[in-house]
PDB file of C-alpha atoms in Angstrom:
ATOM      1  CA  UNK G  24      18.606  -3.933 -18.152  1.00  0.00           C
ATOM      2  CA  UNK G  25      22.294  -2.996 -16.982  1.00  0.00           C
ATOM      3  CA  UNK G  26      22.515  -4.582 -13.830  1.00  0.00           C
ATOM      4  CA  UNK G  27      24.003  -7.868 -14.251  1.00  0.00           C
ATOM      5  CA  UNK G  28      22.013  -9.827 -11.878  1.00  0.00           C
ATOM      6  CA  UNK G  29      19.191 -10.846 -14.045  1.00  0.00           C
ATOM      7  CA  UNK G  30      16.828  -8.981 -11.626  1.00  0.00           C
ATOM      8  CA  UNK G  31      14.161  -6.312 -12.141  1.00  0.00           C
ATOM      9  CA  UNK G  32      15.335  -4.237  -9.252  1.00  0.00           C
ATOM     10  CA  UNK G  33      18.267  -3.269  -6.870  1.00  0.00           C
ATOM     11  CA  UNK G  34      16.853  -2.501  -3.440  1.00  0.00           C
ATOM     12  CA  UNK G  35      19.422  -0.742  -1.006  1.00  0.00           C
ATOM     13  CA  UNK G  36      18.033  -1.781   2.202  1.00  0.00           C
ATOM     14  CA  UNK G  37      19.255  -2.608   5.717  1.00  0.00           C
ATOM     15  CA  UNK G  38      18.243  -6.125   8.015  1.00  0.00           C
ATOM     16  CA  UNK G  39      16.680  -4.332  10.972  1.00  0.00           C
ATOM     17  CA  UNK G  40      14.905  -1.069   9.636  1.00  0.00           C
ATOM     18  CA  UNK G  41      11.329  -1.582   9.395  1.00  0.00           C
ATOM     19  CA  UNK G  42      10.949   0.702   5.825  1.00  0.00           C
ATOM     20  CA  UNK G  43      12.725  -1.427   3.411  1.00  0.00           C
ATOM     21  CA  UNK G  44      10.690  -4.447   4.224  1.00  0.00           C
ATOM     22  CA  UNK G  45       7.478  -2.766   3.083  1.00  0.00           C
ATOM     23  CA  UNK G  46       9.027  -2.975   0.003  1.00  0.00           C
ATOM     24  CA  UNK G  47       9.829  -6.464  -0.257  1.00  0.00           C
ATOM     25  CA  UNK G  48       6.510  -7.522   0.736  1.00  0.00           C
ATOM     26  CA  UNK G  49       4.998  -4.974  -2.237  1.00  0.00           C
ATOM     27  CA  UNK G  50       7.571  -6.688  -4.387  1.00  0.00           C
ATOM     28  CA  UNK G  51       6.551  -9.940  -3.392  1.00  0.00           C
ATOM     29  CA  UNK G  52       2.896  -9.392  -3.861  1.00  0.00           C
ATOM     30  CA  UNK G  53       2.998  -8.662  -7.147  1.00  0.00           C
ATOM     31  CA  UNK G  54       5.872 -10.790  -8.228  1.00  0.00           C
ATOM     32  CA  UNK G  55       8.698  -8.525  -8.831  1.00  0.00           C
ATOM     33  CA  UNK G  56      12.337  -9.765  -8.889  1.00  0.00           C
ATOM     34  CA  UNK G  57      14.727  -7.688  -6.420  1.00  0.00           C
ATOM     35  CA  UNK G  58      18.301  -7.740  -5.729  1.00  0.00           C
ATOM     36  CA  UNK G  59      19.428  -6.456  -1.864  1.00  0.00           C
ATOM     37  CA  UNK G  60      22.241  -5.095  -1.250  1.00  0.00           C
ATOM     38  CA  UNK G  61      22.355  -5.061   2.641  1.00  0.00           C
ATOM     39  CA  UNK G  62      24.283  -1.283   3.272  1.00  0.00           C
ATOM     40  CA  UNK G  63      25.726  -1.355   6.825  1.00  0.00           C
ATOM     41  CA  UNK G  64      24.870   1.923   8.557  1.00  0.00           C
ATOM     42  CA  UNK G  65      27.085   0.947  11.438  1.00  0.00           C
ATOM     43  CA  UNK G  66      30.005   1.568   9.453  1.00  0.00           C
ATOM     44  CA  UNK G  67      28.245   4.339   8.144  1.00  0.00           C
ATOM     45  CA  UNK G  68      28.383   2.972   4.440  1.00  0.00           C
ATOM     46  CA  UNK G  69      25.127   5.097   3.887  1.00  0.00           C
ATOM     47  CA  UNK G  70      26.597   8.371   4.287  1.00  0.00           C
ATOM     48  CA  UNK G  71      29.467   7.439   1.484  1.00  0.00           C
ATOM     49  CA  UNK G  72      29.295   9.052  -1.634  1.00  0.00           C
ATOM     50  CA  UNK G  73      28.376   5.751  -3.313  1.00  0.00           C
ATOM     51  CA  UNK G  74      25.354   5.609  -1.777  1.00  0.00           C
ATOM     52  CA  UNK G  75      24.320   8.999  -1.596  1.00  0.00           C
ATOM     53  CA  UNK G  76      24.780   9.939  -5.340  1.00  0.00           C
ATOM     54  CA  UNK G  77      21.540   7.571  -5.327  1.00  0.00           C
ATOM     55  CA  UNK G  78      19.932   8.757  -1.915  1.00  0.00           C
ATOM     56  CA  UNK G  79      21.295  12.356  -0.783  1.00  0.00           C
ATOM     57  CA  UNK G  80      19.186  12.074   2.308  1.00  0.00           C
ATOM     58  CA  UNK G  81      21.387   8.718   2.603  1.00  0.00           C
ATOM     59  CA  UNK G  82      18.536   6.949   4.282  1.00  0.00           C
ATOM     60  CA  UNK G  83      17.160   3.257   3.461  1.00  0.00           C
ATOM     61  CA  UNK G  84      15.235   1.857   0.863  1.00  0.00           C
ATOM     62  CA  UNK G  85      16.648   3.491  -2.183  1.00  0.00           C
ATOM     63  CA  UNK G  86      15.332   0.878  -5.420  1.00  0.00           C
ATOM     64  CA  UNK G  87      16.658   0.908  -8.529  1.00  0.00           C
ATOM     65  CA  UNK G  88      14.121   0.068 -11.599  1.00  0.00           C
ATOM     66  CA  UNK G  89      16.202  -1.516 -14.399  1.00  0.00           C
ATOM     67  CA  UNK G  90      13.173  -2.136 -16.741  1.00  0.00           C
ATOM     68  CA  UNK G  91      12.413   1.547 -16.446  1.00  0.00           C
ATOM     69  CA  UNK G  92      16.255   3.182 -17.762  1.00  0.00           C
ATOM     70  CA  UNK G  93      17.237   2.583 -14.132  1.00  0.00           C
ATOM     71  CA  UNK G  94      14.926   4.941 -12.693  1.00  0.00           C
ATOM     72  CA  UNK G  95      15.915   5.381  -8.903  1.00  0.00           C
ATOM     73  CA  UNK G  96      13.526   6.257  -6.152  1.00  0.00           C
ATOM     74  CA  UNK G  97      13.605   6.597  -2.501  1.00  0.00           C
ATOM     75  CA  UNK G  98      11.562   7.209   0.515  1.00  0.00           C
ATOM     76  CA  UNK G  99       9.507   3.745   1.339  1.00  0.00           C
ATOM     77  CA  UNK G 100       5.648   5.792   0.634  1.00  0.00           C
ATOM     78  CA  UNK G 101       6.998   7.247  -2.254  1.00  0.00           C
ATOM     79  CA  UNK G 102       8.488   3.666  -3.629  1.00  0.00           C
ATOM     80  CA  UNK G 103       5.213   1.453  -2.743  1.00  0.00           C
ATOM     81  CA  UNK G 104       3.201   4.286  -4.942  1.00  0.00           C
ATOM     82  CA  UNK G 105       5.622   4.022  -7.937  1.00  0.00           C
ATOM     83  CA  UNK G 106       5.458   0.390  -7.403  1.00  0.00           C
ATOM     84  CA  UNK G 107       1.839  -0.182  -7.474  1.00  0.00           C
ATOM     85  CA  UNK G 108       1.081   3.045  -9.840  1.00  0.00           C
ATOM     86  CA  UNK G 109       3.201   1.195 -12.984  1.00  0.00           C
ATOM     87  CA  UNK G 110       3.807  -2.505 -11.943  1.00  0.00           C
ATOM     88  CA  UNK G 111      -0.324  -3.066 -10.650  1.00  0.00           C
ATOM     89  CA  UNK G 112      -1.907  -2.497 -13.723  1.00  0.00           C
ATOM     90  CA  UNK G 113      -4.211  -4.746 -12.102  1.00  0.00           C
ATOM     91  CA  UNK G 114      -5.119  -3.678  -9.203  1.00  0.00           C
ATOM     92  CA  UNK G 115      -3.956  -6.159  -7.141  1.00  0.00           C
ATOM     93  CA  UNK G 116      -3.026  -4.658  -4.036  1.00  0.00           C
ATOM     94  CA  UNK G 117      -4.312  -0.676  -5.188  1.00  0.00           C
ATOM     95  CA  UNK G 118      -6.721   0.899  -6.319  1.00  0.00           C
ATOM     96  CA  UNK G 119      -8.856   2.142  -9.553  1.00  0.00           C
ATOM     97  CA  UNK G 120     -10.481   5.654  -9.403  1.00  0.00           C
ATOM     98  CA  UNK G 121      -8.906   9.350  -8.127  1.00  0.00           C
ATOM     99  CA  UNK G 122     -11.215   9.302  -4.661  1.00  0.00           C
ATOM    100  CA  UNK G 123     -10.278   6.275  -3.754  1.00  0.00           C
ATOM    101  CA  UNK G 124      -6.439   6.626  -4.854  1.00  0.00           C
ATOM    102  CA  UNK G 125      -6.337   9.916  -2.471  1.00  0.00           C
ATOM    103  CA  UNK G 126      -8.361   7.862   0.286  1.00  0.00           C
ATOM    104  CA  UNK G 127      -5.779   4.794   0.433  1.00  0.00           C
ATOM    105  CA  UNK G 128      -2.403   7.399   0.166  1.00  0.00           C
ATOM    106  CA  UNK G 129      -4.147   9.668   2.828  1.00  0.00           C
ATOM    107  CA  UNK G 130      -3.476   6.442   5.009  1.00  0.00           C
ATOM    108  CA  UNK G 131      -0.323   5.819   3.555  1.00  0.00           C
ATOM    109  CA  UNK G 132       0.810   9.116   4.559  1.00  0.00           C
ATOM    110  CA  UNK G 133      -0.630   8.383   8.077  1.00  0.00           C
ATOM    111  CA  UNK G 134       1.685   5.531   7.986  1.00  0.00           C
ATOM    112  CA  UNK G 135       4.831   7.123   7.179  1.00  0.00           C
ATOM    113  CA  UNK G 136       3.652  10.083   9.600  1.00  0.00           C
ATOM    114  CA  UNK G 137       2.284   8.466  12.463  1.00  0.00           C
ATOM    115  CA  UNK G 138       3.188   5.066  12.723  1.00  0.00           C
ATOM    116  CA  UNK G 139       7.075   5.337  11.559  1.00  0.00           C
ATOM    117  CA  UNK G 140       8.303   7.853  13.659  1.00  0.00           C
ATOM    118  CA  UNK G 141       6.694   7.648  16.753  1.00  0.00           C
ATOM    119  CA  UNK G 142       7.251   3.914  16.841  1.00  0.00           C
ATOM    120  CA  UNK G 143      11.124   4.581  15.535  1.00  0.00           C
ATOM    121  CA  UNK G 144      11.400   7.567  18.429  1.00  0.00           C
ATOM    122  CA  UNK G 145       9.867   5.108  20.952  1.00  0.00           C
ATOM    123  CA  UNK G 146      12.871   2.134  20.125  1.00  0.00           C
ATOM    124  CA  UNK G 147      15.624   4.711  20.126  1.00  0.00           C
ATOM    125  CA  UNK G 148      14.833   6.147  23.362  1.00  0.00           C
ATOM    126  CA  UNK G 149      14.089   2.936  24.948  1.00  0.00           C
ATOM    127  CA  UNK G 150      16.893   0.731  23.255  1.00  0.00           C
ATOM    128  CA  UNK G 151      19.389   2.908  22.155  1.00  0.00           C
ATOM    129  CA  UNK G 152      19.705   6.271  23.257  1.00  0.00           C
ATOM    130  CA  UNK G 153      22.663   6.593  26.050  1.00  0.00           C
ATOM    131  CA  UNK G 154      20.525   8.357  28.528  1.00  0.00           C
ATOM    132  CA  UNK G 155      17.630   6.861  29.632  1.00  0.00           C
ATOM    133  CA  UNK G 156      14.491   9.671  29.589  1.00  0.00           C
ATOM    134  CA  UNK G 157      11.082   8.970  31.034  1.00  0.00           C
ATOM    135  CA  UNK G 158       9.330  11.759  29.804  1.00  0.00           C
ATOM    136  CA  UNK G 159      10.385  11.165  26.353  1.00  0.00           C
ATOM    137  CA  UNK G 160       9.646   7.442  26.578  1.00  0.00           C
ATOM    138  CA  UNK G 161       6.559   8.320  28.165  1.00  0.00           C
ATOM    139  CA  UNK G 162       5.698  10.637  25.411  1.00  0.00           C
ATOM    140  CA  UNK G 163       6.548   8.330  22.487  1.00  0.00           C
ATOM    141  CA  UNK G 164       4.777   5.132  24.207  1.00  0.00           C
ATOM    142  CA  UNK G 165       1.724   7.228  24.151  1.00  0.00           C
ATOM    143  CA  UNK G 166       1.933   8.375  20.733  1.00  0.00           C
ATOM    144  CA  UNK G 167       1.935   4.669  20.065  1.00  0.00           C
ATOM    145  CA  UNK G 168      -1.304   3.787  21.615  1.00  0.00           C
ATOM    146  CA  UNK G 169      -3.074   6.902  19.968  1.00  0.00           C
ATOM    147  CA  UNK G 170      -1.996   5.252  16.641  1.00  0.00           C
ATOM    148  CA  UNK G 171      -3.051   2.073  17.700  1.00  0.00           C
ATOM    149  CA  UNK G 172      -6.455   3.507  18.801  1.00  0.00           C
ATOM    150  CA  UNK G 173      -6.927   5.458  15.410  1.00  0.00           C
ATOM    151  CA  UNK G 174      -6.046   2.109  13.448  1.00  0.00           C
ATOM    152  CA  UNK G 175      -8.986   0.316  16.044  1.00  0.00           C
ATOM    153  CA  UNK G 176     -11.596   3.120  15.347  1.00  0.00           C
ATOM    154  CA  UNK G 177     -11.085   3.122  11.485  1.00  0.00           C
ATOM    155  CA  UNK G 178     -11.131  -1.047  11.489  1.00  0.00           C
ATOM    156  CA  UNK G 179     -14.001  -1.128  13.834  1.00  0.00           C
ATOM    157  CA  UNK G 180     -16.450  -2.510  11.257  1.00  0.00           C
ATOM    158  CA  UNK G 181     -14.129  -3.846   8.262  1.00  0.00           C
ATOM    159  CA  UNK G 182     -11.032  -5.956   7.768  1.00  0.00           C
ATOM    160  CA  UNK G 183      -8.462  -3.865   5.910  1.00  0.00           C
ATOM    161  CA  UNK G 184      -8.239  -0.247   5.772  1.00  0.00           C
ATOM    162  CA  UNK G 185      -9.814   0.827   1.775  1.00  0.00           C
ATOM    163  CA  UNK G 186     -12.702  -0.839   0.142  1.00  0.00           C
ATOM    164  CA  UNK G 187     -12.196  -3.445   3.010  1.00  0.00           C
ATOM    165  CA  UNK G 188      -9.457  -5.324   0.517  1.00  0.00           C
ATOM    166  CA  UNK G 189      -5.970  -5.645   1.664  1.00  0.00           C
ATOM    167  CA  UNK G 190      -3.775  -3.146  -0.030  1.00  0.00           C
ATOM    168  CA  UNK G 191      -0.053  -1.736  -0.408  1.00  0.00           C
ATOM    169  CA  UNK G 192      -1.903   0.606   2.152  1.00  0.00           C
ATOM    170  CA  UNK G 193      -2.303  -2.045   4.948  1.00  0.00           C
ATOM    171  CA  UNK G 194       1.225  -3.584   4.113  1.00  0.00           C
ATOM    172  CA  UNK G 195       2.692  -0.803   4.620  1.00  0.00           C
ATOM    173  CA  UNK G 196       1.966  -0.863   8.636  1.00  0.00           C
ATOM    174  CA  UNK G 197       2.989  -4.688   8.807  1.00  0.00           C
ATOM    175  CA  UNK G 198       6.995  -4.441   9.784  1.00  0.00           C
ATOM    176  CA  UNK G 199       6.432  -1.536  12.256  1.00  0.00           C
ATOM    177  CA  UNK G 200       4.325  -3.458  13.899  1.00  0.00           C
ATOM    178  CA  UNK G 201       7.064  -6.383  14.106  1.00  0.00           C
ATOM    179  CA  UNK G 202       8.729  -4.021  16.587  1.00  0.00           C
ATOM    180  CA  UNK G 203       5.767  -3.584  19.240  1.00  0.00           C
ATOM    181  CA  UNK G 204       7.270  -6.654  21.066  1.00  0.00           C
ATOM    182  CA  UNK G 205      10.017  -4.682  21.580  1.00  0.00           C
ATOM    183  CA  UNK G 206       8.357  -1.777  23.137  1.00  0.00           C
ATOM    184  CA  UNK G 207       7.783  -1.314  26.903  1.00  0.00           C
ATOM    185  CA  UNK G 208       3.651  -1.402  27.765  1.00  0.00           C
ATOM    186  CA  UNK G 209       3.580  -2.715  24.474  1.00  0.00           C
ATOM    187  CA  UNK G 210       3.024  -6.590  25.872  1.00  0.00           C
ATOM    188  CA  UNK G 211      -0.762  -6.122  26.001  1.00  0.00           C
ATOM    189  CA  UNK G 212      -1.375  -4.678  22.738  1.00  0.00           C
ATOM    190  CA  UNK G 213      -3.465  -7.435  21.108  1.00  0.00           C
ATOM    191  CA  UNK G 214      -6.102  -7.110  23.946  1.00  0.00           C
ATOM    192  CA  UNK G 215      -5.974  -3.707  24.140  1.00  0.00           C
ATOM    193  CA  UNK G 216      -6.582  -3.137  20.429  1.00  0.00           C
ATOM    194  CA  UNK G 217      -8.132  -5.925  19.483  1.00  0.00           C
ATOM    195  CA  UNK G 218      -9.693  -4.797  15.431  1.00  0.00           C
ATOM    196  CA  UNK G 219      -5.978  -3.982  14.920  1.00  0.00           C
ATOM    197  CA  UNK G 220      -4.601  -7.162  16.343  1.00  0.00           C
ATOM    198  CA  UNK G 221      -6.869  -8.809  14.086  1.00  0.00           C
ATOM    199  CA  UNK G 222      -6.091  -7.056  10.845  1.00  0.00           C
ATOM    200  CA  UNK G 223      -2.272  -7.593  12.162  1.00  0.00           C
ATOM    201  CA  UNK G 224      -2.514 -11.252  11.732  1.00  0.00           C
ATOM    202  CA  UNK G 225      -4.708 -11.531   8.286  1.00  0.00           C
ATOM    203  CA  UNK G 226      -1.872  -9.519   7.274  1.00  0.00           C
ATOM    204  CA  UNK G 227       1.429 -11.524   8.496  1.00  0.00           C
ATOM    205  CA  UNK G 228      -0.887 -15.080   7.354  1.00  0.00           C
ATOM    206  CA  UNK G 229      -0.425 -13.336   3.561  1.00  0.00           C
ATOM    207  CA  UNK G 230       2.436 -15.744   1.704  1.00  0.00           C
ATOM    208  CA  UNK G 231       4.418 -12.391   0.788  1.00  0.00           C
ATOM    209  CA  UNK G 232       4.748 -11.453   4.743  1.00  0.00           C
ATOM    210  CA  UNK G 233       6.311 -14.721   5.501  1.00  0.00           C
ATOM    211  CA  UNK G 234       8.628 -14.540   2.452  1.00  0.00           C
ATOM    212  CA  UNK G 235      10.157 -11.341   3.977  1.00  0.00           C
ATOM    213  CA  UNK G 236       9.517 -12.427   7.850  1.00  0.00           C
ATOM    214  CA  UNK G 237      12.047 -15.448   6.419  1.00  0.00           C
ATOM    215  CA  UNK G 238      14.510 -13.116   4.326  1.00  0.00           C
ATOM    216  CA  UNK G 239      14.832 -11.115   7.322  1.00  0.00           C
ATOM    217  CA  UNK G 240      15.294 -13.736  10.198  1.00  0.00           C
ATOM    218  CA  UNK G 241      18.089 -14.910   7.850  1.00  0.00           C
ATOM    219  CA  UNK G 242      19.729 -11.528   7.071  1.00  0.00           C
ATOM    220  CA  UNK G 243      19.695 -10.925  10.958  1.00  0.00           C
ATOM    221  CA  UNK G 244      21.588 -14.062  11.599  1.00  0.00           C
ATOM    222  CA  UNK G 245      23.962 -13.282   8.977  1.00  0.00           C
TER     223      UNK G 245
END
């Protein structure tokens, strides 16, 4: 191990971004130990050279595996499938058998197409971009309810998405949905979607959800 901090991992994350948090909660699920380093995009750190020699795209999480000859990997999907693919030998929170491998990443993949950047356009037009514009916060606020409505049809008659066991799969949707608060003709969500709402709270009860609920709240204060 070269890093010096006695840890497993080095995750380059930052406090607010949703992606970076799926990671701590896979870590904490299957008890991995994780060093953050908190990189401050608003003084651009992640476009310096010291970051991006790890992450060209110079985008957060980027992990570091010092078990593993400090293998580094980025893109959130593509780090909970390392994760779970050589660290779950168990199964915990994945999965035995091709089918069902391809079934749980197909929703993966919905995640980190569907979920993530409609709900990350809807927040930057409606928090943070300088010009206010209906049509695109129209457009993005219903691209968030079509997600929500897919998520309702597929949990209509289980409790998690695959093999109706919670999963890196069903994690993975957890701190985007920490951000529907947030979100205008967002306020009646639960009712709306009720399956989803449902599956939303078995998964923030789970002990590693409330590890990185608490991490966060503290690295927003700080």
């Amino acid at each position: 191990m070269s890093a010096d901090h006695g840890k497993q991992f080095t995750i380059y994350m930052h406090a607010g971004g949703p992606n970076p948090w799926k990671v701590i909660i896979v870590f904490e699920e299957l008890g991995l130990t994780y060093h953050m380093i908190f990189v401050d995009t608003s003084k651009q750190e992640h476009r310096l050279a010291s970051y991006t020699d790890k992450n060209p795209n110079g985008r957060l999480p980027t992990i570091i595996d010092h078990k593993n000859n400090d293998f580094t990997i980025w893109e959130s999907g593509a780090i909970l499938m390392y994760l779970v693919g050589k660290y779950d030998k168990e199964h915990k929170i994945s999965f035995s058998g091709f089918d069902t491998i391809a079934t749980a990443n197909q929703y993966l993949m919905f995640q980190m197409s569907g979920q993530g950047p409609y709900f990350g356009q809807a927040i930057w037009f409606t928090k943070y971009h300088a010009e206010k514009i209906p049509s695109a916060i129209a457009r993005y606020d219903a691209e968030i309810r079509r997600v929500l409505g897919v998520l309702e049809v597929i949990l209509a008659d289980k409790e998690y998405l695959v093999e109706d066991r919670v999963s890196y799969v069903d994690l993975a949707f957890v701190p985007w949905n920490w951000l529907l608060k947030w979100l205008p003709n967002s306020a009646d969500w639960e009712k709306d979607f009720p399956k989803v709402a449902e599956w939303d709270g078995r998964l923030n009860a789970r002990e590693s959800v409330k590890k990185a609920r608490e991490i966060r709240a503290d690295a927003l204060k700080a």
